[in-house]
Amino acid sequence: MASAPHLSSAPRLSVRNITKSFGTHQVLRGISLDAHDGDVISLLGASGSGKSTFLRCINMLEIADAGEIVVDGETIAMTQRGGRMVPADRGQVDRMRSELGMVFQSFNLWSHMTILENIIEGPVHVLKRPRAECIAEAEALLEKVGIAGKRHAYPAHLSGGQQQRAAIARSLAMKPKVMLFDEPTSALDPELVGEVLRVMRALAEEGMTMLVVTHEMSFARTVSNRVIFMKSGEIDCDGAPDTVFADGASPAFRQFIGNFGG
Ligand code: ADP
Ligand code: MG
């Protein structure tokens, strides 16, 4: 399990009372959470409960209708325009987004670039860092996720598990303050899930702050230090894995884990 957070420090990520509707369908009904340095929070919930929308609101791929996002003490400035909340400062959004690494179910590597080019793209072109330095760091990251031999390969020539490890390395190359994972192993053949979970476990052990939407119950139980169960756009249970997975958790959560043979 991830080490206990430093209680004295300000949260790395603070989400306050986020709401989001699509048309008349309210998908998020007021979600708040603080993630402190080193927290590994597993976000569980049935399909359609709002998990992806929640992560997408955090990094502003969707704009919440109301609420506040604070990254490392800096609040993302919002303003009203035409009766809707919109970011007040695009530059701030771009900067915040580079501080939040996002890993999707579908890898999302650039298919026309080699793995190494994928990894240095953000550091070189967004962060404007020296190319040679970015290459050296990228090679260390590829080593870390176990695909150093694939640096000059194109994504299509990698297995799904290798592509997802490359996608994680690409996110890490931006030196994010928080990593957001949206079902990172759900698109993988079962025999490839373990290699991705091992990389995520190692990241957690190094103290990375992580928010992980997952259906991997063993990851939620043994790697995360906190489990949040979402139900219909609300937080239904929230606590240490031992507590949440204990018999006292809500009926909806018991039914949910029952579906996983838990
Ligand atoms: P989860 O990730 O927990 O499966 P989602 O956040 O993807 O849930 O979706 C929650 C609900 O919001 C679903 O009913 C989904 O159909 C709806 N939804 C998500 N994105 C959009 C969108 N862009 N437009 C309309 N409805 C959406
Ligand atoms: Mg989803």
PDB file of C-alpha atoms and ligand atoms in Angstrom:
ATOM      1  CA  MET A   1       0.000   0.000   0.000  1.00  0.00           C
ATOM      2  CA  ALA A   2       1.185   3.546  -0.717  1.00  0.00           C
ATOM      3  CA  SER A   3       2.783   5.326   2.196  1.00  0.00           C
ATOM      4  CA  ALA A   4       0.651   7.626   4.314  1.00  0.00           C
ATOM      5  CA  PRO A   5       0.314  11.151   2.968  1.00  0.00           C
ATOM      6  CA  HIS A   6       2.110  14.036   4.611  1.00  0.00           C
ATOM      7  CA  LEU A   7      -0.716  15.469   6.648  1.00  0.00           C
ATOM      8  CA  SER A   8       0.885  18.875   6.980  1.00  0.00           C
ATOM      9  CA  SER A   9       1.219  19.593   3.241  1.00  0.00           C
ATOM     10  CA  ALA A  10      -1.404  21.289   1.069  1.00  0.00           C
ATOM     11  CA  PRO A  11      -3.217  18.897  -1.255  1.00  0.00           C
ATOM     12  CA  ARG A  12      -1.575  18.235  -4.608  1.00  0.00           C
ATOM     13  CA  LEU A  13      -5.038  18.215  -6.083  1.00  0.00           C
ATOM     14  CA  SER A  14      -8.216  19.529  -4.605  1.00  0.00           C
ATOM     15  CA  VAL A  15     -11.602  19.162  -6.262  1.00  0.00           C
ATOM     16  CA  ARG A  16     -14.480  21.018  -4.689  1.00  0.00           C
ATOM     17  CA  ASN A  17     -18.104  20.310  -5.377  1.00  0.00           C
ATOM     18  CA  ILE A  18     -17.883  19.586  -9.085  1.00  0.00           C
ATOM     19  CA  THR A  19     -21.157  19.247 -10.938  1.00  0.00           C
ATOM     20  CA  LYS A  20     -21.656  18.390 -14.604  1.00  0.00           C
ATOM     21  CA  SER A  21     -24.721  17.771 -16.747  1.00  0.00           C
ATOM     22  CA  PHE A  22     -25.052  16.685 -20.355  1.00  0.00           C
ATOM     23  CA  GLY A  23     -28.400  18.127 -21.402  1.00  0.00           C
ATOM     24  CA  THR A  24     -30.853  17.174 -18.680  1.00  0.00           C
ATOM     25  CA  HIS A  25     -28.691  14.297 -17.427  1.00  0.00           C
ATOM     26  CA  GLN A  26     -26.740  15.290 -14.326  1.00  0.00           C
ATOM     27  CA  VAL A  27     -23.657  13.088 -14.480  1.00  0.00           C
ATOM     28  CA  LEU A  28     -21.719  14.581 -11.529  1.00  0.00           C
ATOM     29  CA  ARG A  29     -23.741  15.682  -8.523  1.00  0.00           C
ATOM     30  CA  GLY A  30     -21.222  17.475  -6.396  1.00  0.00           C
ATOM     31  CA  ILE A  31     -17.940  15.575  -6.081  1.00  0.00           C
ATOM     32  CA  SER A  32     -15.137  16.738  -3.809  1.00  0.00           C
ATOM     33  CA  LEU A  33     -11.807  15.181  -3.001  1.00  0.00           C
ATOM     34  CA  ASP A  34      -8.337  16.131  -1.824  1.00  0.00           C
ATOM     35  CA  ALA A  35      -5.344  14.120  -2.995  1.00  0.00           C
ATOM     36  CA  HIS A  36      -2.221  14.694  -0.916  1.00  0.00           C
ATOM     37  CA  ASP A  37       1.343  13.998  -1.933  1.00  0.00           C
ATOM     38  CA  GLY A  38       1.755  10.260  -2.427  1.00  0.00           C
ATOM     39  CA  ASP A  39      -1.940   9.420  -2.252  1.00  0.00           C
ATOM     40  CA  VAL A  40      -3.011   6.611  -4.556  1.00  0.00           C
ATOM     41  CA  ILE A  41      -6.774   6.810  -4.893  1.00  0.00           C
ATOM     42  CA  SER A  42      -8.695   4.104  -6.730  1.00  0.00           C
ATOM     43  CA  LEU A  43     -11.950   5.307  -8.213  1.00  0.00           C
ATOM     44  CA  LEU A  44     -14.451   2.499  -8.611  1.00  0.00           C
ATOM     45  CA  GLY A  45     -17.989   2.460  -9.908  1.00  0.00           C
ATOM     46  CA  ALA A  46     -20.357   0.882 -12.381  1.00  0.00           C
ATOM     47  CA  SER A  47     -20.237   1.872 -16.029  1.00  0.00           C
ATOM     48  CA  GLY A  48     -21.969   5.234 -16.463  1.00  0.00           C
ATOM     49  CA  SER A  49     -21.451   6.358 -12.862  1.00  0.00           C
ATOM     50  CA  GLY A  50     -19.411   9.369 -14.031  1.00  0.00           C
ATOM     51  CA  LYS A  51     -15.801   8.250 -13.409  1.00  0.00           C
ATOM     52  CA  SER A  52     -14.410   9.300 -16.802  1.00  0.00           C
ATOM     53  CA  THR A  53     -16.340  12.556 -16.766  1.00  0.00           C
ATOM     54  CA  PHE A  54     -14.883  13.288 -13.357  1.00  0.00           C
ATOM     55  CA  LEU A  55     -11.284  12.762 -14.549  1.00  0.00           C
ATOM     56  CA  ARG A  56     -11.998  14.745 -17.718  1.00  0.00           C
ATOM     57  CA  CYS A  57     -13.333  17.646 -15.645  1.00  0.00           C
ATOM     58  CA  ILE A  58     -10.168  17.601 -13.511  1.00  0.00           C
ATOM     59  CA  ASN A  59      -7.912  18.169 -16.512  1.00  0.00           C
ATOM     60  CA  MET A  60     -10.465  20.370 -18.267  1.00  0.00           C
ATOM     61  CA  LEU A  61     -11.184  18.081 -21.208  1.00  0.00           C
ATOM     62  CA  GLU A  62     -14.753  18.730 -20.022  1.00  0.00           C
ATOM     63  CA  ILE A  63     -15.680  21.949 -18.287  1.00  0.00           C
ATOM     64  CA  ALA A  64     -17.637  21.393 -15.091  1.00  0.00           C
ATOM     65  CA  ASP A  65     -20.842  23.395 -14.635  1.00  0.00           C
ATOM     66  CA  ALA A  66     -19.801  24.439 -11.147  1.00  0.00           C
ATOM     67  CA  GLY A  67     -17.098  23.736  -8.616  1.00  0.00           C
ATOM     68  CA  GLU A  68     -13.405  24.333  -8.278  1.00  0.00           C
ATOM     69  CA  ILE A  69     -10.169  22.575  -9.264  1.00  0.00           C
ATOM     70  CA  VAL A  70      -6.997  23.423  -7.354  1.00  0.00           C
ATOM     71  CA  VAL A  71      -3.645  21.982  -8.473  1.00  0.00           C
ATOM     72  CA  ASP A  72      -0.837  22.350  -5.952  1.00  0.00           C
ATOM     73  CA  GLY A  73      -2.512  25.344  -4.337  1.00  0.00           C
ATOM     74  CA  GLU A  74      -3.361  27.115  -7.605  1.00  0.00           C
ATOM     75  CA  THR A  75      -7.057  27.452  -8.405  1.00  0.00           C
ATOM     76  CA  ILE A  76      -8.041  27.191 -12.059  1.00  0.00           C
ATOM     77  CA  ALA A  77      -9.652  30.533 -12.782  1.00  0.00           C
ATOM     78  CA  MET A  78     -13.140  30.332 -14.261  1.00  0.00           C
ATOM     79  CA  THR A  79     -15.490  32.970 -15.540  1.00  0.00           C
ATOM     80  CA  GLN A  80     -19.099  33.122 -16.750  1.00  0.00           C
ATOM     81  CA  ARG A  81     -19.654  33.543 -20.465  1.00  0.00           C
ATOM     82  CA  GLY A  82     -23.080  33.178 -22.083  1.00  0.00           C
ATOM     83  CA  GLY A  83     -24.379  31.647 -18.845  1.00  0.00           C
ATOM     84  CA  ARG A  84     -21.685  28.921 -18.747  1.00  0.00           C
ATOM     85  CA  MET A  85     -18.475  28.501 -16.793  1.00  0.00           C
ATOM     86  CA  VAL A  86     -15.413  28.748 -19.019  1.00  0.00           C
ATOM     87  CA  PRO A  87     -11.713  28.945 -18.167  1.00  0.00           C
ATOM     88  CA  ALA A  88     -10.657  32.562 -17.704  1.00  0.00           C
ATOM     89  CA  ASP A  89      -7.084  31.969 -18.862  1.00  0.00           C
ATOM     90  CA  ARG A  90      -6.223  29.407 -21.565  1.00  0.00           C
ATOM     91  CA  GLY A  91      -2.530  29.710 -20.736  1.00  0.00           C
ATOM     92  CA  GLN A  92      -3.233  28.647 -17.173  1.00  0.00           C
ATOM     93  CA  VAL A  93      -5.270  25.665 -18.396  1.00  0.00           C
ATOM     94  CA  ASP A  94      -2.441  24.559 -20.699  1.00  0.00           C
ATOM     95  CA  ARG A  95       0.063  24.818 -17.862  1.00  0.00           C
ATOM     96  CA  MET A  96      -2.181  22.962 -15.391  1.00  0.00           C
ATOM     97  CA  ARG A  97      -2.838  20.254 -17.938  1.00  0.00           C
ATOM     98  CA  SER A  98       0.878  19.634 -18.316  1.00  0.00           C
ATOM     99  CA  GLU A  99       1.021  19.170 -14.535  1.00  0.00           C
ATOM    100  CA  LEU A 100      -1.647  16.458 -14.677  1.00  0.00           C
ATOM    101  CA  GLY A 101      -0.528  13.327 -16.521  1.00  0.00           C
ATOM    102  CA  MET A 102      -3.415  11.477 -18.128  1.00  0.00           C
ATOM    103  CA  VAL A 103      -3.363   7.861 -19.242  1.00  0.00           C
ATOM    104  CA  PHE A 104      -6.384   6.578 -21.170  1.00  0.00           C
ATOM    105  CA  GLN A 105      -7.763   3.128 -21.789  1.00  0.00           C
ATOM    106  CA  SER A 106      -6.857   3.423 -25.478  1.00  0.00           C
ATOM    107  CA  PHE A 107      -3.134   4.399 -25.128  1.00  0.00           C
ATOM    108  CA  ASN A 108      -3.475   7.408 -27.489  1.00  0.00           C
ATOM    109  CA  LEU A 109       0.116   7.353 -28.746  1.00  0.00           C
ATOM    110  CA  TRP A 110       0.860   9.277 -31.936  1.00  0.00           C
ATOM    111  CA  SER A 111       0.987   6.546 -34.569  1.00  0.00           C
ATOM    112  CA  HIS A 112       3.297   8.409 -36.967  1.00  0.00           C
ATOM    113  CA  MET A 113       6.020   8.880 -34.344  1.00  0.00           C
ATOM    114  CA  THR A 114       8.429   6.380 -32.837  1.00  0.00           C
ATOM    115  CA  ILE A 115       8.120   5.607 -29.153  1.00  0.00           C
ATOM    116  CA  LEU A 116      11.052   7.889 -28.334  1.00  0.00           C
ATOM    117  CA  GLU A 117       9.566  10.725 -30.429  1.00  0.00           C
ATOM    118  CA  ASN A 118       6.244  10.252 -28.649  1.00  0.00           C
ATOM    119  CA  ILE A 119       7.949  10.681 -25.309  1.00  0.00           C
ATOM    120  CA  ILE A 120      10.050  13.739 -26.103  1.00  0.00           C
ATOM    121  CA  GLU A 121       7.277  15.577 -27.992  1.00  0.00           C
ATOM    122  CA  GLY A 122       5.771  17.279 -24.912  1.00  0.00           C
ATOM    123  CA  PRO A 123       9.033  18.128 -23.128  1.00  0.00           C
ATOM    124  CA  VAL A 124      10.605  19.538 -26.314  1.00  0.00           C
ATOM    125  CA  HIS A 125       7.630  21.329 -27.877  1.00  0.00           C
ATOM    126  CA  VAL A 126       5.459  22.239 -24.900  1.00  0.00           C
ATOM    127  CA  LEU A 127       8.037  22.686 -22.145  1.00  0.00           C
ATOM    128  CA  LYS A 128      10.690  23.963 -24.641  1.00  0.00           C
ATOM    129  CA  ARG A 129      13.444  21.955 -22.989  1.00  0.00           C
ATOM    130  CA  PRO A 130      16.739  21.015 -24.701  1.00  0.00           C
ATOM    131  CA  ARG A 131      16.261  18.030 -26.978  1.00  0.00           C
ATOM    132  CA  ALA A 132      19.369  16.106 -25.876  1.00  0.00           C
ATOM    133  CA  GLU A 133      18.327  16.358 -22.241  1.00  0.00           C
ATOM    134  CA  CYS A 134      14.782  15.188 -23.105  1.00  0.00           C
ATOM    135  CA  ILE A 135      16.163  12.200 -25.031  1.00  0.00           C
ATOM    136  CA  ALA A 136      18.346  11.175 -22.089  1.00  0.00           C
ATOM    137  CA  GLU A 137      15.367  11.385 -19.728  1.00  0.00           C
ATOM    138  CA  ALA A 138      13.116   9.545 -22.184  1.00  0.00           C
ATOM    139  CA  GLU A 139      15.602   6.684 -22.392  1.00  0.00           C
ATOM    140  CA  ALA A 140      15.684   6.421 -18.615  1.00  0.00           C
ATOM    141  CA  LEU A 141      11.872   6.357 -18.555  1.00  0.00           C
ATOM    142  CA  LEU A 142      11.753   3.650 -21.224  1.00  0.00           C
ATOM    143  CA  GLU A 143      14.182   1.637 -19.132  1.00  0.00           C
ATOM    144  CA  LYS A 144      11.970   2.144 -16.109  1.00  0.00           C
ATOM    145  CA  VAL A 145       8.821   0.890 -17.856  1.00  0.00           C
ATOM    146  CA  GLY A 146      10.777  -1.981 -19.403  1.00  0.00           C
ATOM    147  CA  ILE A 147      10.648  -1.143 -23.134  1.00  0.00           C
ATOM    148  CA  ALA A 148      14.053   0.440 -23.774  1.00  0.00           C
ATOM    149  CA  GLY A 149      14.514  -1.897 -26.743  1.00  0.00           C
ATOM    150  CA  LYS A 150      11.446  -0.391 -28.447  1.00  0.00           C
ATOM    151  CA  ARG A 151      12.633   3.226 -28.510  1.00  0.00           C
ATOM    152  CA  HIS A 152      12.794   3.403 -32.325  1.00  0.00           C
ATOM    153  CA  ALA A 153       9.694   1.289 -32.993  1.00  0.00           C
ATOM    154  CA  TYR A 154       6.328   2.705 -34.031  1.00  0.00           C
ATOM    155  CA  PRO A 155       3.332   2.143 -31.739  1.00  0.00           C
ATOM    156  CA  ALA A 156       1.667  -0.302 -34.160  1.00  0.00           C
ATOM    157  CA  HIS A 157       4.615  -2.673 -33.693  1.00  0.00           C
ATOM    158  CA  LEU A 158       4.163  -2.886 -29.932  1.00  0.00           C
ATOM    159  CA  SER A 159       1.767  -5.045 -27.949  1.00  0.00           C
ATOM    160  CA  GLY A 160      -1.035  -3.278 -26.095  1.00  0.00           C
ATOM    161  CA  GLY A 161       0.810  -3.661 -22.818  1.00  0.00           C
ATOM    162  CA  GLN A 162       3.971  -2.149 -24.298  1.00  0.00           C
ATOM    163  CA  GLN A 163       1.966   0.711 -25.818  1.00  0.00           C
ATOM    164  CA  GLN A 164       0.343   1.467 -22.505  1.00  0.00           C
ATOM    165  CA  ARG A 165       3.729   1.446 -20.747  1.00  0.00           C
ATOM    166  CA  ALA A 166       4.991   3.841 -23.438  1.00  0.00           C
ATOM    167  CA  ALA A 167       1.950   6.059 -22.798  1.00  0.00           C
ATOM    168  CA  ILE A 168       2.768   6.093 -19.086  1.00  0.00           C
ATOM    169  CA  ALA A 169       6.390   7.017 -19.874  1.00  0.00           C
ATOM    170  CA  ARG A 170       5.158   9.789 -22.151  1.00  0.00           C
ATOM    171  CA  SER A 171       3.044  11.230 -19.331  1.00  0.00           C
ATOM    172  CA  LEU A 172       5.906  10.952 -16.854  1.00  0.00           C
ATOM    173  CA  ALA A 173       8.218  12.835 -19.208  1.00  0.00           C
ATOM    174  CA  MET A 174       6.195  15.967 -18.427  1.00  0.00           C
ATOM    175  CA  LYS A 175       7.060  15.519 -14.716  1.00  0.00           C
ATOM    176  CA  PRO A 176       3.414  15.708 -13.671  1.00  0.00           C
ATOM    177  CA  LYS A 177       2.373  16.539 -10.128  1.00  0.00           C
ATOM    178  CA  VAL A 178      -0.538  14.108 -10.306  1.00  0.00           C
ATOM    179  CA  MET A 179      -1.204  11.160 -12.610  1.00  0.00           C
ATOM    180  CA  LEU A 180      -4.771  10.430 -13.711  1.00  0.00           C
ATOM    181  CA  PHE A 181      -5.469   6.959 -15.088  1.00  0.00           C
ATOM    182  CA  ASP A 182      -8.760   6.068 -16.777  1.00  0.00           C
ATOM    183  CA  GLU A 183      -9.081   2.281 -16.869  1.00  0.00           C
ATOM    184  CA  PRO A 184      -5.496   1.857 -18.087  1.00  0.00           C
ATOM    185  CA  THR A 185      -5.760  -1.922 -18.348  1.00  0.00           C
ATOM    186  CA  SER A 186      -9.327  -2.352 -19.588  1.00  0.00           C
ATOM    187  CA  ALA A 187      -8.402  -2.569 -23.289  1.00  0.00           C
ATOM    188  CA  LEU A 188      -5.637  -5.138 -22.724  1.00  0.00           C
ATOM    189  CA  ASP A 189      -5.621  -8.861 -23.228  1.00  0.00           C
ATOM    190  CA  PRO A 190      -5.624 -10.465 -19.779  1.00  0.00           C
ATOM    191  CA  GLU A 191      -2.022 -11.696 -20.054  1.00  0.00           C
ATOM    192  CA  LEU A 192      -0.807  -8.099 -20.598  1.00  0.00           C
ATOM    193  CA  VAL A 193      -2.580  -6.514 -17.626  1.00  0.00           C
ATOM    194  CA  GLY A 194       0.076  -7.498 -15.093  1.00  0.00           C
ATOM    195  CA  GLU A 195       2.976  -5.730 -16.817  1.00  0.00           C
ATOM    196  CA  VAL A 196       1.074  -2.421 -16.757  1.00  0.00           C
ATOM    197  CA  LEU A 197      -0.088  -2.854 -13.166  1.00  0.00           C
ATOM    198  CA  ARG A 198       3.517  -3.557 -12.123  1.00  0.00           C
ATOM    199  CA  VAL A 199       4.633  -0.225 -13.593  1.00  0.00           C
ATOM    200  CA  MET A 200       1.776   1.532 -11.794  1.00  0.00           C
ATOM    201  CA  ARG A 201       2.613  -0.178  -8.535  1.00  0.00           C
ATOM    202  CA  ALA A 202       6.245   0.927  -8.842  1.00  0.00           C
ATOM    203  CA  LEU A 203       5.107   4.509  -9.460  1.00  0.00           C
ATOM    204  CA  ALA A 204       2.903   4.362  -6.373  1.00  0.00           C
ATOM    205  CA  GLU A 205       5.806   3.045  -4.311  1.00  0.00           C
ATOM    206  CA  GLU A 206       7.959   5.958  -5.490  1.00  0.00           C
ATOM    207  CA  GLY A 207       5.367   8.319  -4.040  1.00  0.00           C
ATOM    208  CA  MET A 208       3.588   9.528  -7.180  1.00  0.00           C
ATOM    209  CA  THR A 209       0.168  11.026  -6.447  1.00  0.00           C
ATOM    210  CA  MET A 210      -2.315   9.007  -8.493  1.00  0.00           C
ATOM    211  CA  LEU A 211      -6.030   8.918  -9.220  1.00  0.00           C
ATOM    212  CA  VAL A 212      -6.865   5.622 -10.862  1.00  0.00           C
ATOM    213  CA  VAL A 213     -10.196   4.603 -12.365  1.00  0.00           C
ATOM    214  CA  THR A 214      -9.958   0.840 -12.402  1.00  0.00           C
ATOM    215  CA  HIS A 215     -11.815  -2.431 -12.243  1.00  0.00           C
ATOM    216  CA  GLU A 216      -8.700  -4.182 -10.905  1.00  0.00           C
ATOM    217  CA  MET A 217      -9.854  -4.948  -7.390  1.00  0.00           C
ATOM    218  CA  SER A 218      -6.481  -6.302  -6.279  1.00  0.00           C
ATOM    219  CA  PHE A 219      -4.836  -3.010  -7.293  1.00  0.00           C
ATOM    220  CA  ALA A 220      -7.510  -1.076  -5.396  1.00  0.00           C
ATOM    221  CA  ARG A 221      -7.066  -3.256  -2.313  1.00  0.00           C
ATOM    222  CA  THR A 222      -3.302  -3.598  -2.169  1.00  0.00           C
ATOM    223  CA  VAL A 223      -1.755  -0.603  -3.949  1.00  0.00           C
ATOM    224  CA  SER A 224      -4.069   2.308  -3.223  1.00  0.00           C
ATOM    225  CA  ASN A 225      -4.294   3.920   0.192  1.00  0.00           C
ATOM    226  CA  ARG A 226      -7.820   5.142  -0.481  1.00  0.00           C
ATOM    227  CA  VAL A 227     -10.796   3.826  -2.378  1.00  0.00           C
ATOM    228  CA  ILE A 228     -13.702   5.900  -3.618  1.00  0.00           C
ATOM    229  CA  PHE A 229     -16.833   4.221  -4.933  1.00  0.00           C
ATOM    230  CA  MET A 230     -18.978   6.377  -7.188  1.00  0.00           C
ATOM    231  CA  LYS A 231     -22.653   5.787  -7.709  1.00  0.00           C
ATOM    232  CA  SER A 232     -24.805   7.872 -10.091  1.00  0.00           C
ATOM    233  CA  GLY A 233     -22.449  10.839 -10.001  1.00  0.00           C
ATOM    234  CA  GLU A 234     -21.961  10.881  -6.240  1.00  0.00           C
ATOM    235  CA  ILE A 235     -19.392   9.472  -3.845  1.00  0.00           C
ATOM    236  CA  ASP A 236     -21.061   6.511  -2.163  1.00  0.00           C
ATOM    237  CA  CYS A 237     -18.094   5.188  -0.124  1.00  0.00           C
ATOM    238  CA  ASP A 238     -14.707   6.743   0.575  1.00  0.00           C
ATOM    239  CA  GLY A 239     -11.979   5.439   2.823  1.00  0.00           C
ATOM    240  CA  ALA A 240      -9.016   3.151   3.330  1.00  0.00           C
ATOM    241  CA  PRO A 241      -9.315  -0.067   1.307  1.00  0.00           C
ATOM    242  CA  ASP A 242      -9.547  -2.195   4.449  1.00  0.00           C
ATOM    243  CA  THR A 243     -12.503  -0.150   5.617  1.00  0.00           C
ATOM    244  CA  VAL A 244     -14.304   0.215   2.305  1.00  0.00           C
ATOM    245  CA  PHE A 245     -13.912  -3.444   1.369  1.00  0.00           C
ATOM    246  CA  ALA A 246     -15.053  -4.529   4.822  1.00  0.00           C
ATOM    247  CA  ASP A 247     -18.598  -5.727   5.363  1.00  0.00           C
ATOM    248  CA  GLY A 248     -19.695  -2.315   6.559  1.00  0.00           C
ATOM    249  CA  ALA A 249     -19.505  -0.704   3.096  1.00  0.00           C
ATOM    250  CA  SER A 250     -22.711   0.308   1.336  1.00  0.00           C
ATOM    251  CA  PRO A 251     -25.155  -2.177  -0.232  1.00  0.00           C
ATOM    252  CA  ALA A 252     -24.403  -0.722  -3.684  1.00  0.00           C
ATOM    253  CA  PHE A 253     -20.669  -1.299  -3.196  1.00  0.00           C
ATOM    254  CA  ARG A 254     -21.236  -4.862  -1.983  1.00  0.00           C
ATOM    255  CA  GLN A 255     -23.313  -5.553  -5.080  1.00  0.00           C
ATOM    256  CA  PHE A 256     -20.635  -3.932  -7.274  1.00  0.00           C
ATOM    257  CA  ILE A 257     -17.795  -6.055  -5.943  1.00  0.00           C
ATOM    258  CA  GLY A 258     -20.043  -9.102  -6.045  1.00  0.00           C
ATOM    259  CA  ASN A 259     -19.979  -8.711  -9.830  1.00  0.00           C
ATOM    260  CA  PHE A 260     -16.199  -9.112  -9.714  1.00  0.00           C
ATOM    261  CA  GLY A 261     -16.316 -12.242  -7.616  1.00  0.00           C
ATOM    262  CA  GLY A 262     -14.965 -10.161  -4.708  1.00  0.00           C
TER     263      GLY A 262
HETATM  264  P1  ADP B   1     -18.032   5.970 -16.482  1.00  0.00           P
HETATM  265  O1  ADP B   1     -16.662   6.396 -16.873  1.00  0.00           O
HETATM  266  O2  ADP B   1     -18.207   5.825 -14.993  1.00  0.00           O
HETATM  267  O3  ADP B   1     -18.481   4.735 -17.200  1.00  0.00           O
HETATM  268  P2  ADP B   1     -18.875   8.358 -17.876  1.00  0.00           P
HETATM  269  O4  ADP B   1     -18.315   9.488 -17.123  1.00  0.00           O
HETATM  270  O5  ADP B   1     -18.185   7.961 -19.126  1.00  0.00           O
HETATM  271  O6  ADP B   1     -19.057   7.117 -16.896  1.00  0.00           O
HETATM  272  O7  ADP B   1     -20.363   8.678 -18.284  1.00  0.00           O
HETATM  273  C1  ADP B   1     -21.333   9.035 -17.320  1.00  0.00           C
HETATM  274  C2  ADP B   1     -22.633   9.349 -18.061  1.00  0.00           C
HETATM  275  O8  ADP B   1     -22.460  10.526 -18.835  1.00  0.00           O
HETATM  276  C3  ADP B   1     -23.076   8.258 -19.015  1.00  0.00           C
HETATM  277  O9  ADP B   1     -24.468   8.168 -18.948  1.00  0.00           O
HETATM  278  C4  ADP B   1     -22.632   8.788 -20.355  1.00  0.00           C
HETATM  279  O10 ADP B   1     -23.453   8.317 -21.376  1.00  0.00           O
HETATM  280  C5  ADP B   1     -22.784  10.284 -20.178  1.00  0.00           C
HETATM  281  N1  ADP B   1     -21.842  11.051 -20.994  1.00  0.00           N
HETATM  282  C6  ADP B   1     -20.489  11.039 -20.894  1.00  0.00           C
HETATM  283  N2  ADP B   1     -19.918  11.879 -21.768  1.00  0.00           N
HETATM  284  C7  ADP B   1     -20.934  12.460 -22.445  1.00  0.00           C
HETATM  285  C8  ADP B   1     -21.016  13.430 -23.496  1.00  0.00           C
HETATM  286  N3  ADP B   1     -19.909  13.996 -23.996  1.00  0.00           N
HETATM  287  N4  ADP B   1     -22.244  13.781 -23.942  1.00  0.00           N
HETATM  288  C9  ADP B   1     -23.361  13.230 -23.423  1.00  0.00           C
HETATM  289  N5  ADP B   1     -23.371  12.315 -22.433  1.00  0.00           N
HETATM  290  C10 ADP B   1     -22.171  11.926 -21.952  1.00  0.00           C
HETATM  291 MG    MG B   2     -15.253   5.555 -18.120  1.00  0.00          MG
END
